[in-house]
CSV table of C-alpha atoms in Angstrom, one decimal:
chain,number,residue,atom,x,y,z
A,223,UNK,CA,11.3,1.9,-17.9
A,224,UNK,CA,7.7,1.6,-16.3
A,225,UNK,CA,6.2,2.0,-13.3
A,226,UNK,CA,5.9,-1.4,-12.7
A,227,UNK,CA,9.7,-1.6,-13.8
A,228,UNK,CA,10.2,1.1,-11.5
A,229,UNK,CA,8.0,0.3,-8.2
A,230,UNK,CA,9.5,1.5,-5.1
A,231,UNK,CA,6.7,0.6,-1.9
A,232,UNK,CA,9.5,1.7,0.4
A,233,UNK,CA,7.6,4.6,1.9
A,234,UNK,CA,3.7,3.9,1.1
A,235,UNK,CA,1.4,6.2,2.0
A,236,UNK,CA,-2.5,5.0,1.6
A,237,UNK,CA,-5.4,7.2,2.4
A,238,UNK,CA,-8.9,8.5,1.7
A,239,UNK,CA,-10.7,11.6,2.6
A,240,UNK,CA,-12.3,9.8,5.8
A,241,UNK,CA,-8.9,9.7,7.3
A,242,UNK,CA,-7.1,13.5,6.7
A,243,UNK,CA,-9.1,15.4,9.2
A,244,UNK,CA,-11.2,17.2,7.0
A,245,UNK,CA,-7.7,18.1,4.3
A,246,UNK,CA,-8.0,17.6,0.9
A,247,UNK,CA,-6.5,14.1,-0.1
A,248,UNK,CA,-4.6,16.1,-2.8
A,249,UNK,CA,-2.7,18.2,-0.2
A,250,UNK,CA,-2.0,15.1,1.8
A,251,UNK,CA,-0.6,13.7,-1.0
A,252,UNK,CA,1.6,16.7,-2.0
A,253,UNK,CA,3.5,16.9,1.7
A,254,UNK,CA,4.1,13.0,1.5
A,255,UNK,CA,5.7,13.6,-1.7
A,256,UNK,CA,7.3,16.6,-0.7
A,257,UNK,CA,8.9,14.5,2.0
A,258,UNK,CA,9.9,11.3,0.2
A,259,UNK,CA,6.8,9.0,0.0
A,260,UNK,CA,7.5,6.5,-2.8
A,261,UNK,CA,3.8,5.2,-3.7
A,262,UNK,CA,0.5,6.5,-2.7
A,263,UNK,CA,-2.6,4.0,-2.3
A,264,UNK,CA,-6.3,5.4,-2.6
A,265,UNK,CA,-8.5,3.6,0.5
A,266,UNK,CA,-12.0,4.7,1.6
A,267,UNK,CA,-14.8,2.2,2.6
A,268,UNK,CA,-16.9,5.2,2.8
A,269,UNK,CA,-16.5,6.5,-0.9
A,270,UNK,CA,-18.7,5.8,-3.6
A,271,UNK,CA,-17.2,5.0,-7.3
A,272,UNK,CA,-17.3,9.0,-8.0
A,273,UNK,CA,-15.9,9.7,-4.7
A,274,UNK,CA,-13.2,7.7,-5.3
A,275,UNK,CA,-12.1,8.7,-9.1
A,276,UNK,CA,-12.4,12.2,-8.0
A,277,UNK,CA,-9.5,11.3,-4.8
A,278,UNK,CA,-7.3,9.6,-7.5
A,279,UNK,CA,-7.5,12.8,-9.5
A,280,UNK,CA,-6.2,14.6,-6.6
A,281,UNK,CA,-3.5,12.3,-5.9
A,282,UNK,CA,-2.7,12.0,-9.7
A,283,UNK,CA,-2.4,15.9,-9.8
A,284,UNK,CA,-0.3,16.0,-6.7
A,285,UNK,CA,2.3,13.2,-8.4
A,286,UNK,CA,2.0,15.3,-11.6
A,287,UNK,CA,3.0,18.8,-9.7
A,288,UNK,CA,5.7,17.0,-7.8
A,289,UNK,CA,7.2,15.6,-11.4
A,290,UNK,CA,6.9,12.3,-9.9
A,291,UNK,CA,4.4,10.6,-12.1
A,292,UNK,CA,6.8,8.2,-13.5
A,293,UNK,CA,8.3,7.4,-10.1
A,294,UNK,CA,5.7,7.0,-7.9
A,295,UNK,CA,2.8,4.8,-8.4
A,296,UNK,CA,-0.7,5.4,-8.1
A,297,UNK,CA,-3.1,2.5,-6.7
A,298,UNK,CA,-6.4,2.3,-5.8
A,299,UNK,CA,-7.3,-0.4,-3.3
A,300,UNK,CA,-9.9,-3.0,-4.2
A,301,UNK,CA,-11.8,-1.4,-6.3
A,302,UNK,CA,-10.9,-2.4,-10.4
A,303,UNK,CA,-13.8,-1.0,-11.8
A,304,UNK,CA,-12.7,2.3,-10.0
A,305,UNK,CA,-9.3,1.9,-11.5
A,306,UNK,CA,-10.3,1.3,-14.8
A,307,UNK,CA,-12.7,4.4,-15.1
A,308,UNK,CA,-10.2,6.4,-13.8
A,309,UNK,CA,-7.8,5.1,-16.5
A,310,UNK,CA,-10.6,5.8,-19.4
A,311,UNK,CA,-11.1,9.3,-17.4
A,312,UNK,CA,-7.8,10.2,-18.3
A,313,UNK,CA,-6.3,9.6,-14.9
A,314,UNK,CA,-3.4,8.0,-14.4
A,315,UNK,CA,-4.1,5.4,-12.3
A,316,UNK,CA,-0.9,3.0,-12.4
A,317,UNK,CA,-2.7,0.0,-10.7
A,318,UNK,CA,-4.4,-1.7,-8.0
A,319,UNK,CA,-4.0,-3.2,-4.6
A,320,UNK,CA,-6.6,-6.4,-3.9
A,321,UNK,CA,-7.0,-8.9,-0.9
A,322,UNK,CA,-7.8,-12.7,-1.5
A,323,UNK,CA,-11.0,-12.1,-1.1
A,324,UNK,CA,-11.2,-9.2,-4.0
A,325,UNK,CA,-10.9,-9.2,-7.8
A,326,UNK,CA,-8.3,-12.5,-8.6
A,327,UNK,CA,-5.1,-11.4,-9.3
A,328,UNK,CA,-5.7,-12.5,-12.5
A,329,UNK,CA,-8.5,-10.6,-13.8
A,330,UNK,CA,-6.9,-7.4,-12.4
A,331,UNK,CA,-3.7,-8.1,-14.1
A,332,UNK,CA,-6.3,-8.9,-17.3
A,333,UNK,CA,-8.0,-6.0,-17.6
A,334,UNK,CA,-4.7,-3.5,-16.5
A,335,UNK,CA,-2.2,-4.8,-18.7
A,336,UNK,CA,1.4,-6.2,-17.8
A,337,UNK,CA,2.4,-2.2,-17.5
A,338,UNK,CA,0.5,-2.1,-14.4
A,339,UNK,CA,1.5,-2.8,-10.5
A,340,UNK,CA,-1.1,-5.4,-9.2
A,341,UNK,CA,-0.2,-5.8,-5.1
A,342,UNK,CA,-1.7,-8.5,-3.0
A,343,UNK,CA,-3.0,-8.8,1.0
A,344,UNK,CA,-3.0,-12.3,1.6
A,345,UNK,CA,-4.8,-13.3,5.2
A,346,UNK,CA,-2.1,-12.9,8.2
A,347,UNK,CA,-2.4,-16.4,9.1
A,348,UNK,CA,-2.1,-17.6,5.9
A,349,UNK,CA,0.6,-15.7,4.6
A,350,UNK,CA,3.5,-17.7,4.5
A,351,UNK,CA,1.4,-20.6,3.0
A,352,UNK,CA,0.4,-18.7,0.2
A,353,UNK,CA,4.0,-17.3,-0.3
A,354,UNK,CA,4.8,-20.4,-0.6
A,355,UNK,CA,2.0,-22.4,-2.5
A,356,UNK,CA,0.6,-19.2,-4.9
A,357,UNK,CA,1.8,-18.5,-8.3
A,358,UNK,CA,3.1,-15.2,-7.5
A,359,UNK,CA,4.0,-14.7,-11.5
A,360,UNK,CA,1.3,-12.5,-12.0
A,361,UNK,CA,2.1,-10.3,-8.1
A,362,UNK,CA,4.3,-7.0,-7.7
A,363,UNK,CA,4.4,-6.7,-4.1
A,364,UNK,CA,2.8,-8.2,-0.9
A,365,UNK,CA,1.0,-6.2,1.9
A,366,UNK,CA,1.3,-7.5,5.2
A,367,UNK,CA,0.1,-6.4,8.4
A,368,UNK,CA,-0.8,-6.0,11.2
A,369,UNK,CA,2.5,-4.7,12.9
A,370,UNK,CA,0.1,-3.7,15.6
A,371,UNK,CA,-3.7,-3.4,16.1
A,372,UNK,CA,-5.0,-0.6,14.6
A,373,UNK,CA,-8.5,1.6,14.6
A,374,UNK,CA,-7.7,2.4,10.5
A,375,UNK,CA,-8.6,-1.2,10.0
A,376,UNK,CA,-9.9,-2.9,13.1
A,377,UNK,CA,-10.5,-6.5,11.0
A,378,UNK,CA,-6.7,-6.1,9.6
A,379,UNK,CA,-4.9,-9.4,10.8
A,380,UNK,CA,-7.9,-11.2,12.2
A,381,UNK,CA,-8.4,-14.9,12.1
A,382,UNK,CA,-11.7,-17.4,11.2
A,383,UNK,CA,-12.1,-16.8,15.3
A,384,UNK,CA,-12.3,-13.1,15.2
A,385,UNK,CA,-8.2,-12.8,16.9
A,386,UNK,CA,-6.1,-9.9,15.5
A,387,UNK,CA,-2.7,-11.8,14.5
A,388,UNK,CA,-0.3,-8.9,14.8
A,389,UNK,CA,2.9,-10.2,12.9
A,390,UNK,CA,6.1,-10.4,15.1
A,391,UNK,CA,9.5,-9.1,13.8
A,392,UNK,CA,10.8,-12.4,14.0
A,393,UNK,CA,7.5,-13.6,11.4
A,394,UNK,CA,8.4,-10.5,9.3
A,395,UNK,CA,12.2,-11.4,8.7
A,396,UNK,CA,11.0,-14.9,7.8
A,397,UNK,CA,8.2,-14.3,5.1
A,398,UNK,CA,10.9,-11.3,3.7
A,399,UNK,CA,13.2,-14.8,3.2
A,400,UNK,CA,11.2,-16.8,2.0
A,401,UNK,CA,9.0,-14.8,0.0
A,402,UNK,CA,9.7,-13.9,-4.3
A,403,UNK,CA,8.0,-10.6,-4.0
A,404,UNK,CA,8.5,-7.3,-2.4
A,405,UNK,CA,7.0,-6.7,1.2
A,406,UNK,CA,5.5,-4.1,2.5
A,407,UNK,CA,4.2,-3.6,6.2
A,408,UNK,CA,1.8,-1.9,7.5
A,409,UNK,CA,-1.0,-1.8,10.6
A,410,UNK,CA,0.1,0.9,13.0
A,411,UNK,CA,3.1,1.7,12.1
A,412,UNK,CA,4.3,4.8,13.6
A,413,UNK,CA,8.4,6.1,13.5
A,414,UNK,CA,9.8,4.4,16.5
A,415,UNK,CA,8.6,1.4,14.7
A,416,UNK,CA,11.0,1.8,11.9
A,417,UNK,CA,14.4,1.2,13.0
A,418,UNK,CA,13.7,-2.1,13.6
A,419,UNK,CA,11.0,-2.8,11.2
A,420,UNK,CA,13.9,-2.1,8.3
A,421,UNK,CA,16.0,-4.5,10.1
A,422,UNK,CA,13.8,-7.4,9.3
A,423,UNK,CA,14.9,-7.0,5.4
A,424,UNK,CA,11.3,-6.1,4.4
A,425,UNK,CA,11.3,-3.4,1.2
A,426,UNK,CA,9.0,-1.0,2.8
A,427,UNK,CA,6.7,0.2,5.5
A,428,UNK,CA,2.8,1.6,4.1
A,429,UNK,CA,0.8,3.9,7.4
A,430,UNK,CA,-2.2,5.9,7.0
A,431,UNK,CA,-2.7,7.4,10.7
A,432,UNK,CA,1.1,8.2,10.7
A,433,UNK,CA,0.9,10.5,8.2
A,434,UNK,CA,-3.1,11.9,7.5
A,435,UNK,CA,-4.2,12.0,11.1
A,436,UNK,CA,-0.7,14.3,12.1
A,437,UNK,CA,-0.8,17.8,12.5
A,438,UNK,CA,1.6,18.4,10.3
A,439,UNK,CA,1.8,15.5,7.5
A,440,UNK,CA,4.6,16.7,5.8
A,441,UNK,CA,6.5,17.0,9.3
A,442,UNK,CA,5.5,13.5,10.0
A,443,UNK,CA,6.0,11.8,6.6
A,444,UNK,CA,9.6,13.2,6.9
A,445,UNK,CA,10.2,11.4,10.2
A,446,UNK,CA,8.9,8.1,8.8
A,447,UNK,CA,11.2,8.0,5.5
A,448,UNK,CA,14.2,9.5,7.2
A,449,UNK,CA,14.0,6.7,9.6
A,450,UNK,CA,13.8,4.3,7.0
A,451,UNK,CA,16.8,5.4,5.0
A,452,UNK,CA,19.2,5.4,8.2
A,453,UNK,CA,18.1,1.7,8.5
A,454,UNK,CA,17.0,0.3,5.7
């Protein structure tokens, strides 16, 4: 079975090295893991294309140690051309996750192979619409988010006016209906979140403050999943 086959966005941990307080992404990783993250995501807006292959070797060693390299799939966000040297560095790099405004869909899922997990943001206020209009054929999973504002990324959710649309529990249990792909949720997400945020039938929950900007990740990270798996 592959990755793809496999996919689990359950817990979803995303990061880069601006957001760990000075840790190496590697030993972020590794506590995530340790405490039942499913799928890692590599994010900086800050990291250059060598920057970001070297955090995805990190997080591809972590996966490796842990045994969980054929479990737990490793994304890097936007970025394809990252992905693919990664892949032709020898790292394995098990896919990407791209907004509407990124690489199509298509090309990623081009240039990857059907092996990989391709995972899609679509723009708050036009997600349903594109649930619902979209050939998702060619889509793993969909991101959506915000739950709440967040300082990780202050234009998540926002409009053609410059609003943040934070999406309601109510919205959430909706698009989960009416939508043929996994969803994921994200945007400030912290544990007293989660209870009800599994409740709304959604597959999984992705946080990046939660987790790298703890004291104690791996402390945290366990909080988060074992909240999930009482409610989910």
């Amino acid at each position: 079975m592959t990755i793809r086959e496999n996919l689990d966005i359950s817990a979803y941990l995303v990061l880069g090295p601006e957001n760990t307080l000075g840790r190496p992404v590697g030993d972020v990783v590794r506590q995530a893991l340790d405490a039942g993250f499913t799928c890692v995501q590599v994010r900086s807006k800050v990291c250059g294309a060598r920057e970001l292959m070297a955090c995805a070797q990190e997080a591809a060693d972590a996966i490796a140690d842990a045994g969980k390299q054929d479990e737990v799939a490793l994304l890097i966000d936007d970025r394809l051309d990252v992905a693919l040297a990664a892949r032709d560095a020898g790292i394995k790099v098990d896919g990407v996750h791209v907004g509407q405004s990124d690489v199509p869909v298509e090309v990623c899922r081009k240039y990857l192979g059907e092996d990989a997990v391709v995972g899609l943001s679509a723009r708050a206020h036009e997600m349903r619409a594109y649930i619902e209009t979209a050939d998702m054929s060619l889509v793993d999973y969909l991101g959506v988010g915000p739950l709440h504002e967040t300082a990780t990324k202050p234009d998540c959710g926002m409009d053609d006016d410059g609003r943040i649309i934070t999406r309601s529990l109510e919205e959430l249990a909706n698009l989960h209906r009416v939508s043929p792909k996994p969803i994921v949720v994200g945007g400030g997400v912290k544990a007293a979140d989660i209870p009800a945020l599994a409740k709304t039938g959604v597959e999984g929950f992705f946080v990046v403050s939660a987790v790298c900007g703890a004291e104690d990740p791996r402390a945290a990270a366990a909080e988060l999943v074992d909240a999930w798996r009482a409610n989910a």
